[in-house]
Amino acid sequence: MTLPDPHAAKRLADKQELRARLKARREGLAQDRAAAAEQAARHALAVPDLAGPIAAYWPMGSELDPRPLMAQLAARGFEICLPKVVAKGRPLRFHLWRPGDALEAGPLGTSQPGDRAPECRPRTLIVPLLAFDGRGGRLGYGGGFYDRTLEALRAEGPVLAIGFGFAAQEVEAVPMSPADRRLDWLATESGARKVKS
């Protein structure tokens, strides 16, 4: 018999507070977002062991824009894929994408490839985030999509997960639950670094 986690309610409240605070921080950034995206792309490209296909994401709201990185990866011959939300509580599914391909409106405000785009299994994931810490802890929007996806992909073989965001999104510690999955690398406009284990 599994006992309930006595810290789960506090961890959930801490995550909700951190989400609100970091979303406001990200939206309030005064820096040149296009320049930050270019700098972060340059740093992400220097991460060793990048392997394709590489999954990225289409930016929403104030997220750091990965499209400059996607364009550079495609120019270097990497296959790029984008996530598709299948259903609540399920891992993401990935479909090939090339610069210029049309996207469809998806759930939760996402833009995603249509069903005609071939599916792919990424070996590297560029992961959006609201907050991150130096040990690879990541806070997203609370749906658990990337946690379930990383768990499923890692069960099949090695996958490199690179958190992609603004340096201002770093916090001392992200509250982690047993279902949360850690990142391997972090890439921001300030540099890229392997997480501490």
Coordinates of N, CA and C in Angstrom, one line a residue:
M1 N 0.8 -1.2 0.0 CA 0.0 0.0 0.0 C 0.9 1.2 0.0
T2 N 0.6 2.1 -0.9 CA 1.4 3.4 -1.0 C 0.7 4.4 -0.1
L3 N 1.5 5.1 0.7 CA 1.0 6.1 1.6 C 1.0 7.4 0.8
P4 N 0.0 8.3 1.1 CA 0.0 9.6 0.4 C 1.2 10.4 0.8
D5 N 1.6 11.3 -0.1 CA 2.8 12.1 0.1 C 2.3 13.3 1.0
P6 N 2.8 13.4 2.2 CA 2.3 14.5 3.1 C 2.8 15.9 2.6
H7 N 3.7 16.0 1.7 CA 4.2 17.2 1.2 C 3.6 17.7 -0.1
A8 N 2.8 16.8 -0.7 CA 2.2 17.1 -2.0 C 1.5 18.4 -2.1
A9 N 0.6 18.7 -1.1 CA -0.2 19.9 -1.2 C 0.7 21.1 -1.1
K10 N 1.7 21.1 -0.2 CA 2.6 22.3 -0.2 C 3.4 22.5 -1.4
R11 N 3.8 21.4 -2.0 CA 4.6 21.4 -3.2 C 3.8 22.0 -4.4
L12 N 2.5 21.6 -4.4 CA 1.6 22.1 -5.5 C 1.4 23.6 -5.3
A13 N 1.2 24.0 -4.1 CA 1.0 25.4 -3.8 C 2.2 26.2 -4.1
D14 N 3.4 25.7 -3.8 CA 4.7 26.3 -4.1 C 4.8 26.5 -5.6
K15 N 4.5 25.4 -6.4 CA 4.6 25.4 -7.8 C 3.6 26.5 -8.4
Q16 N 2.4 26.6 -7.9 CA 1.5 27.5 -8.4 C 1.9 29.0 -8.2
E17 N 2.5 29.2 -7.0 CA 3.0 30.5 -6.7 C 4.2 30.9 -7.6
L18 N 5.1 29.9 -7.8 CA 6.3 30.1 -8.6 C 5.9 30.3 -10.1
R19 N 4.9 29.6 -10.6 CA 4.4 29.8 -11.9 C 3.9 31.2 -12.1
A20 N 3.1 31.7 -11.2 CA 2.6 33.1 -11.4 C 3.7 34.1 -11.3
R21 N 4.6 33.9 -10.4 CA 5.7 34.9 -10.2 C 6.7 34.9 -11.4
L22 N 7.0 33.7 -11.9 CA 8.0 33.6 -13.0 C 7.3 34.0 -14.4
K23 N 6.0 33.7 -14.5 CA 5.4 34.1 -15.8 C 5.4 35.7 -15.8
A24 N 5.1 36.3 -14.7 CA 5.1 37.8 -14.6 C 6.5 38.3 -14.9
R25 N 7.5 37.6 -14.3 CA 8.9 38.1 -14.5 C 9.2 38.0 -16.0
R26 N 8.9 36.8 -16.6 CA 9.2 36.6 -18.0 C 8.5 37.7 -18.9
E27 N 7.2 37.9 -18.6 CA 6.5 38.9 -19.4 C 7.0 40.3 -19.2
G28 N 7.6 40.6 -18.1 CA 8.1 41.9 -17.8 C 9.6 42.2 -18.3
L29 N 10.2 41.2 -18.9 CA 11.6 41.4 -19.3 C 11.7 42.5 -20.3
A30 N 12.6 43.4 -20.1 CA 12.8 44.6 -21.0 C 13.8 44.4 -22.0
Q31 N 14.5 43.2 -22.0 CA 15.6 43.0 -23.0 C 15.1 42.8 -24.4
D32 N 16.0 42.9 -25.3 CA 15.7 42.7 -26.7 C 15.4 41.2 -26.9
R33 N 14.2 40.7 -27.1 CA 13.9 39.3 -27.1 C 14.4 38.6 -28.4
A34 N 14.5 39.3 -29.5 CA 15.0 38.7 -30.7 C 16.5 38.5 -30.5
A35 N 17.2 39.4 -30.0 CA 18.6 39.2 -29.7 C 18.9 38.1 -28.7
A36 N 18.1 38.0 -27.7 CA 18.2 36.9 -26.7 C 18.0 35.6 -27.4
A37 N 17.0 35.5 -28.3 CA 16.7 34.2 -29.0 C 17.9 33.8 -29.8
E38 N 18.5 34.8 -30.5 CA 19.7 34.5 -31.4 C 20.9 34.0 -30.5
Q39 N 21.1 34.7 -29.4 CA 22.2 34.3 -28.5 C 22.0 32.9 -27.9
A40 N 20.7 32.7 -27.4 CA 20.4 31.4 -26.8 C 20.6 30.3 -27.9
A41 N 20.2 30.6 -29.1 CA 20.3 29.6 -30.2 C 21.8 29.3 -30.4
R42 N 22.6 30.3 -30.4 CA 24.1 30.1 -30.6 C 24.6 29.2 -29.5
H43 N 24.2 29.4 -28.3 CA 24.7 28.6 -27.1 C 24.1 27.2 -27.2
A44 N 22.9 27.0 -27.6 CA 22.3 25.7 -27.7 C 23.0 24.8 -28.8
L45 N 23.4 25.5 -29.9 CA 24.1 24.8 -30.9 C 25.4 24.2 -30.5
A46 N 26.0 24.8 -29.4 CA 27.3 24.4 -28.9 C 27.2 23.2 -27.9
V47 N 26.0 22.8 -27.6 CA 25.8 21.7 -26.7 C 26.3 20.4 -27.3
P48 N 27.2 19.7 -26.7 CA 27.7 18.5 -27.3 C 26.7 17.4 -27.4
D49 N 26.8 16.5 -28.3 CA 26.0 15.3 -28.4 C 24.6 15.6 -28.9
L50 N 24.4 16.8 -29.6 CA 23.1 17.0 -30.2 C 22.9 15.9 -31.3
A51 N 21.7 15.3 -31.2 CA 21.4 14.2 -32.1 C 20.0 14.4 -32.7
G52 N 19.8 14.2 -33.9 CA 18.5 14.3 -34.6 C 17.8 13.0 -34.6
P53 N 16.5 13.1 -34.9 CA 15.7 14.3 -35.0 C 15.7 15.1 -33.7
I54 N 15.6 16.4 -33.9 CA 15.5 17.3 -32.7 C 14.1 18.0 -32.6
A55 N 13.5 17.8 -31.5 CA 12.2 18.4 -31.3 C 12.3 19.7 -30.6
A56 N 11.6 20.7 -31.1 CA 11.6 22.0 -30.6 C 10.1 22.3 -30.2
Y57 N 9.7 23.6 -30.2 CA 8.4 23.9 -29.9 C 8.1 25.3 -30.6
W58 N 6.8 25.5 -30.9 CA 6.4 26.8 -31.4 C 6.1 27.7 -30.3
P59 N 6.7 28.9 -30.2 CA 6.6 29.7 -29.0 C 5.1 30.2 -28.8
M60 N 4.8 30.3 -27.5 CA 3.5 30.9 -27.1 C 3.8 32.1 -26.1
G61 N 3.1 33.1 -26.3 CA 3.2 34.3 -25.4 C 4.6 34.8 -25.3
S62 N 5.1 34.9 -24.1 CA 6.4 35.5 -23.8 C 7.6 34.5 -23.8
E63 N 7.3 33.2 -24.2 CA 8.4 32.2 -24.2 C 9.5 32.7 -25.1
L64 N 10.8 32.2 -24.7 CA 11.9 32.5 -25.6 C 11.7 31.8 -26.9
D65 N 11.9 32.5 -28.0 CA 11.5 32.0 -29.3 C 12.6 31.1 -29.8
P66 N 12.3 29.8 -30.1 CA 13.3 28.8 -30.6 C 13.4 28.8 -32.1
R67 N 12.6 29.7 -32.8 CA 12.6 29.6 -34.3 C 14.0 29.9 -34.9
P68 N 14.8 30.9 -34.3 CA 16.1 31.0 -34.9 C 17.0 29.8 -34.7
L69 N 16.8 29.1 -33.6 CA 17.5 27.8 -33.4 C 17.1 26.8 -34.3
M70 N 15.8 26.7 -34.5 CA 15.2 25.7 -35.5 C 15.7 25.9 -36.9
A71 N 15.8 27.2 -37.3 CA 16.3 27.5 -38.6 C 17.8 27.1 -38.8
Q72 N 18.6 27.4 -37.8 CA 20.0 27.0 -37.8 C 20.2 25.5 -37.8
L73 N 19.4 24.8 -37.0 CA 19.5 23.3 -37.0 C 19.1 22.7 -38.3
A74 N 18.0 23.3 -38.9 CA 17.6 22.8 -40.3 C 18.7 23.1 -41.3
A75 N 19.3 24.2 -41.2 CA 20.4 24.6 -42.2 C 21.6 23.6 -42.0
R76 N 21.8 23.1 -40.8 CA 22.9 22.2 -40.6 C 22.5 20.7 -40.9
G77 N 21.3 20.5 -41.4 CA 20.9 19.2 -41.8 C 20.1 18.4 -40.8
F78 N 19.8 18.9 -39.7 CA 19.1 18.2 -38.7 C 17.6 18.1 -39.1
E79 N 16.9 17.0 -38.8 CA 15.5 16.9 -38.9 C 14.9 17.6 -37.7
I80 N 13.9 18.4 -37.9 CA 13.2 19.1 -36.8 C 11.8 18.5 -36.7
C81 N 11.4 18.3 -35.5 CA 10.0 17.9 -35.3 C 9.4 18.8 -34.2
L82 N 8.1 19.0 -34.3 CA 7.3 19.8 -33.3 C 6.3 18.9 -32.6
P83 N 6.0 19.3 -31.3 CA 5.0 18.4 -30.6 C 3.6 18.6 -31.0
K84 N 2.8 17.6 -30.7 CA 1.4 17.7 -30.9 C 0.7 17.1 -29.7
V85 N -0.2 17.9 -29.1 CA -0.9 17.4 -27.9 C -2.0 16.4 -28.4
V86 N -1.8 15.2 -27.9 CA -2.8 14.1 -28.2 C -4.0 14.1 -27.4
A87 N -3.8 14.1 -26.0 CA -4.9 14.2 -25.1 C -4.3 14.6 -23.7
K88 N -5.1 15.1 -22.9 CA -4.7 15.4 -21.5 C -4.2 14.1 -20.8
G89 N -3.1 14.2 -20.1 CA -2.6 13.1 -19.4 C -1.8 12.1 -20.3
R90 N -1.5 12.5 -21.5 CA -0.7 11.6 -22.4 C 0.6 12.3 -22.8
P91 N 1.6 11.5 -23.2 CA 2.8 12.1 -23.7 C 2.5 12.8 -25.0
L92 N 3.4 13.8 -25.4 CA 3.3 14.5 -26.6 C 3.7 13.5 -27.8
R93 N 3.1 13.8 -28.9 CA 3.5 13.1 -30.2 C 4.3 14.1 -31.0
F94 N 5.3 13.6 -31.8 CA 6.1 14.6 -32.5 C 5.9 14.3 -34.0
H95 N 5.9 15.4 -34.8 CA 5.8 15.3 -36.3 C 6.9 16.1 -36.9
L96 N 7.4 15.6 -38.0 CA 8.4 16.4 -38.7 C 7.9 17.7 -39.2
W97 N 8.8 18.7 -39.2 CA 8.5 20.1 -39.6 C 9.7 20.7 -40.3
R98 N 9.4 21.4 -41.4 CA 10.4 22.1 -42.1 C 10.1 23.6 -42.1
P99 N 11.1 24.5 -42.1 CA 10.8 25.9 -42.2 C 9.8 26.2 -43.4
G100 N 8.7 26.9 -43.0 CA 7.7 27.2 -44.0 C 6.5 26.3 -44.0
D101 N 6.6 25.1 -43.3 CA 5.4 24.3 -43.2 C 4.3 24.9 -42.4
A102 N 3.1 24.7 -42.8 CA 1.9 25.3 -42.1 C 1.7 24.5 -40.8
L103 N 1.2 25.3 -39.9 CA 0.8 24.7 -38.6 C -0.7 24.9 -38.3
E104 N -1.3 24.0 -37.5 CA -2.7 24.1 -37.1 C -2.8 24.6 -35.7
A105 N -3.9 25.2 -35.4 CA -4.2 25.6 -34.0 C -4.4 24.3 -33.2
G106 N -3.8 24.2 -32.1 CA -3.9 23.0 -31.2 C -4.5 23.4 -29.9
P107 N -4.7 22.4 -29.0 CA -5.3 22.7 -27.7 C -4.3 23.6 -26.9
L108 N -4.9 24.3 -25.9 CA -4.1 25.0 -24.9 C -3.3 26.2 -25.5
G109 N -3.8 26.7 -26.7 CA -3.1 27.8 -27.4 C -1.9 27.4 -28.2
T110 N -1.7 26.1 -28.4 CA -0.5 25.7 -29.1 C -0.7 25.8 -30.6
S111 N 0.4 25.8 -31.4 CA 0.4 25.7 -32.8 C 1.2 24.4 -33.1
Q112 N 0.6 23.5 -33.9 CA 1.2 22.2 -34.1 C 1.1 21.7 -35.5
P113 N 1.9 20.7 -35.9 CA 1.8 20.2 -37.2 C 0.5 19.4 -37.4
G114 N 0.1 19.3 -38.7 CA -1.1 18.6 -39.0 C -0.8 17.1 -39.0
D115 N -1.9 16.3 -39.0 CA -1.7 14.8 -39.0 C -1.0 14.3 -40.2
R116 N -0.9 15.0 -41.3 CA -0.2 14.5 -42.5 C 1.3 14.6 -42.4
A117 N 1.8 15.4 -41.5 CA 3.2 15.4 -41.3 C 3.7 14.1 -40.7
P118 N 4.7 13.5 -41.2 CA 5.2 12.2 -40.6 C 5.6 12.3 -39.2
E119 N 5.3 11.2 -38.4 CA 5.7 11.2 -37.0 C 7.2 10.9 -36.9
C120 N 7.8 11.3 -35.8 CA 9.2 11.0 -35.6 C 9.4 10.8 -34.1
R121 N 10.5 10.2 -33.8 CA 10.9 10.0 -32.4 C 12.2 10.8 -32.2
P122 N 12.1 11.9 -31.5 CA 13.3 12.8 -31.3 C 14.3 12.1 -30.4
R123 N 15.6 12.5 -30.6 CA 16.7 12.1 -29.8 C 17.2 13.3 -28.9
T124 N 16.7 14.5 -29.3 CA 17.0 15.7 -28.5 C 15.7 16.5 -28.4
L125 N 15.4 17.0 -27.2 CA 14.3 17.9 -27.0 C 14.7 19.2 -26.6
I126 N 14.2 20.3 -27.3 CA 14.4 21.7 -26.8 C 13.1 22.0 -26.1
V127 N 13.2 22.2 -24.8 CA 12.0 22.2 -23.9 C 11.7 23.6 -23.4
P128 N 10.5 24.1 -23.5 CA 10.1 25.4 -23.0 C 9.9 25.3 -21.5
L129 N 9.9 26.5 -20.8 CA 9.8 26.4 -19.4 C 9.4 27.8 -18.8
L130 N 8.9 27.8 -17.6 CA 8.6 29.0 -16.9 C 9.7 29.3 -15.9
A131 N 10.3 28.2 -15.3 CA 11.4 28.4 -14.4 C 12.3 27.1 -14.5
F132 N 13.5 27.3 -14.1 CA 14.5 26.2 -14.0 C 15.5 26.4 -12.9
D133 N 16.1 25.4 -12.5 CA 17.2 25.5 -11.5 C 18.5 24.8 -12.1
G134 N 19.6 25.0 -11.4 CA 20.9 24.5 -11.8 C 21.0 23.0 -11.8
R135 N 20.0 22.3 -11.2 CA 20.1 20.8 -11.1 C 19.1 20.2 -12.2
G136 N 18.6 21.0 -13.1 CA 17.8 20.5 -14.1 C 16.3 20.4 -13.8
G137 N 15.9 21.0 -12.7 CA 14.5 21.1 -12.3 C 13.9 22.1 -13.3
R138 N 12.7 21.7 -13.7 CA 11.9 22.6 -14.7 C 10.5 22.7 -14.2
L139 N 10.0 23.9 -14.4 CA 8.6 24.2 -14.1 C 8.0 24.7 -15.4
G140 N 6.9 23.9 -15.8 CA 6.2 24.3 -17.0 C 4.8 24.9 -16.6
Y141 N 3.8 24.7 -17.4 CA 2.5 25.3 -17.2 C 1.6 24.4 -16.3
G142 N 2.1 23.2 -15.9 CA 1.3 22.4 -15.0 C 0.6 21.2 -15.6
G143 N 0.7 21.0 -16.9 CA 0.0 19.9 -17.5 C 0.8 18.6 -17.5
G144 N 2.1 18.6 -17.2 CA 2.9 17.4 -17.1 C 3.2 16.8 -18.5
F145 N 2.9 17.5 -19.6 CA 3.2 16.9 -20.9 C 4.6 16.6 -21.1
Y146 N 5.5 17.5 -20.8 CA 6.9 17.2 -21.0 C 7.5 16.2 -20.1
D147 N 7.0 16.1 -18.8 CA 7.4 15.1 -17.9 C 7.0 13.7 -18.4
R148 N 5.8 13.5 -18.8 CA 5.3 12.2 -19.3 C 6.1 11.9 -20.6
T149 N 6.3 12.9 -21.4 CA 7.0 12.7 -22.7 C 8.5 12.2 -22.5
L150 N 9.2 12.9 -21.6 CA 10.5 12.5 -21.3 C 10.6 11.1 -20.7
E151 N 9.6 10.8 -19.8 CA 9.6 9.5 -19.2 C 9.4 8.4 -20.3
A152 N 8.5 8.6 -21.2 CA 8.2 7.6 -22.2 C 9.4 7.5 -23.2
L153 N 10.0 8.6 -23.6 CA 11.1 8.6 -24.5 C 12.3 7.9 -23.9
R154 N 12.6 8.3 -22.7 CA 13.8 7.7 -22.0 C 13.6 6.2 -21.7
A155 N 12.4 5.8 -21.6 CA 12.2 4.3 -21.4 C 12.6 3.5 -22.7
E156 N 12.6 4.2 -23.9 CA 12.9 3.6 -25.1 C 14.4 3.8 -25.5
G157 N 15.1 4.7 -24.9 CA 16.5 4.9 -25.2 C 16.9 6.3 -24.8
P158 N 18.2 6.6 -25.0 CA 18.7 7.9 -24.6 C 18.0 9.1 -25.3
V159 N 17.7 10.1 -24.5 CA 17.2 11.4 -25.1 C 17.8 12.5 -24.3
L160 N 18.3 13.5 -25.1 CA 18.9 14.7 -24.5 C 17.9 15.8 -24.3
A161 N 17.6 16.3 -23.1 CA 16.6 17.3 -22.9 C 17.3 18.6 -22.5
I162 N 17.1 19.7 -23.4 CA 17.7 21.0 -23.2 C 16.6 22.0 -22.8
G163 N 16.7 22.5 -21.6 CA 15.8 23.6 -21.3 C 16.2 24.9 -22.0
F164 N 15.2 25.6 -22.6 CA 15.5 26.8 -23.4 C 14.7 27.9 -22.9
G165 N 15.3 28.9 -22.3 CA 14.6 30.1 -21.7 C 15.5 31.2 -21.4
F166 N 15.0 32.2 -20.8 CA 15.8 33.4 -20.5 C 16.5 33.2 -19.2
A167 N 17.7 33.7 -19.0 CA 18.5 33.6 -17.8 C 17.7 34.0 -16.6
A168 N 16.9 35.0 -16.7 CA 16.1 35.6 -15.6 C 15.0 34.6 -15.1
Q169 N 14.8 33.5 -15.8 CA 13.9 32.5 -15.3 C 14.5 31.5 -14.4
E170 N 15.8 31.6 -14.1 CA 16.4 30.7 -13.1 C 16.1 31.0 -11.7
V171 N 15.8 30.0 -10.9 CA 15.5 30.1 -9.5 C 16.4 29.2 -8.7
E172 N 16.5 29.4 -7.4 CA 17.4 28.6 -6.6 C 17.0 27.1 -6.7
A173 N 15.7 26.8 -6.5 CA 15.2 25.4 -6.6 C 13.8 25.4 -7.0
V174 N 13.5 24.5 -8.0 CA 12.2 24.2 -8.5 C 11.6 23.1 -7.6
P175 N 10.4 23.3 -7.0 CA 9.8 22.2 -6.2 C 9.5 21.0 -7.2
M176 N 10.1 19.9 -6.8 CA 10.0 18.7 -7.7 C 9.1 17.6 -7.0
S177 N 8.2 17.0 -7.8 CA 7.5 15.8 -7.3 C 8.1 14.6 -8.0
P178 N 7.7 13.4 -7.5 CA 8.2 12.2 -8.1 C 8.0 12.0 -9.6
A179 N 6.9 12.7 -10.1 CA 6.6 12.5 -11.5 C 7.4 13.5 -12.4
D180 N 8.1 14.5 -11.8 CA 8.8 15.5 -12.6 C 10.1 14.9 -13.1
R181 N 10.4 15.3 -14.3 CA 11.7 14.8 -15.0 C 12.6 15.9 -15.2
R182 N 13.9 15.7 -14.9 CA 14.9 16.7 -15.0 C 15.5 16.9 -16.4
L183 N 16.0 18.1 -16.7 CA 16.6 18.4 -17.9 C 18.1 18.0 -17.8
D184 N 18.8 17.8 -19.0 CA 20.2 17.5 -19.0 C 21.1 18.7 -19.2
W185 N 20.6 19.7 -20.0 CA 21.3 20.9 -20.3 C 20.3 22.1 -20.1
L186 N 20.9 23.3 -20.0 CA 20.2 24.5 -20.0 C 20.8 25.5 -21.0
A187 N 20.0 26.1 -21.8 CA 20.5 27.1 -22.8 C 19.7 28.4 -22.6
T188 N 20.4 29.5 -22.4 CA 19.8 30.8 -22.3 C 20.7 31.8 -23.1
E189 N 20.3 33.0 -23.1 CA 21.1 34.0 -23.8 C 22.4 34.2 -23.2
S190 N 22.6 33.8 -21.9 CA 23.9 34.0 -21.2 C 24.8 32.8 -21.4
G191 N 24.4 31.7 -21.9 CA 25.3 30.5 -22.1 C 24.5 29.2 -22.1
A192 N 25.2 28.1 -22.2 CA 24.7 26.8 -22.1 C 25.5 26.1 -21.0
R193 N 24.9 25.3 -20.2 CA 25.6 24.5 -19.2 C 24.9 23.2 -18.9
K194 N 25.7 22.2 -18.7 CA 25.2 20.9 -18.2 C 24.7 21.0 -16.8
V195 N 23.6 20.4 -16.5 CA 23.1 20.5 -15.1 C 23.9 19.7 -14.1
K196 N 23.9 20.2 -12.9 CA 24.6 19.5 -11.8 C 23.7 18.3 -11.4
S197 N 24.3 17.2 -11.2 CA 23.5 16.0 -10.8 C 23.5 15.9 -9.3

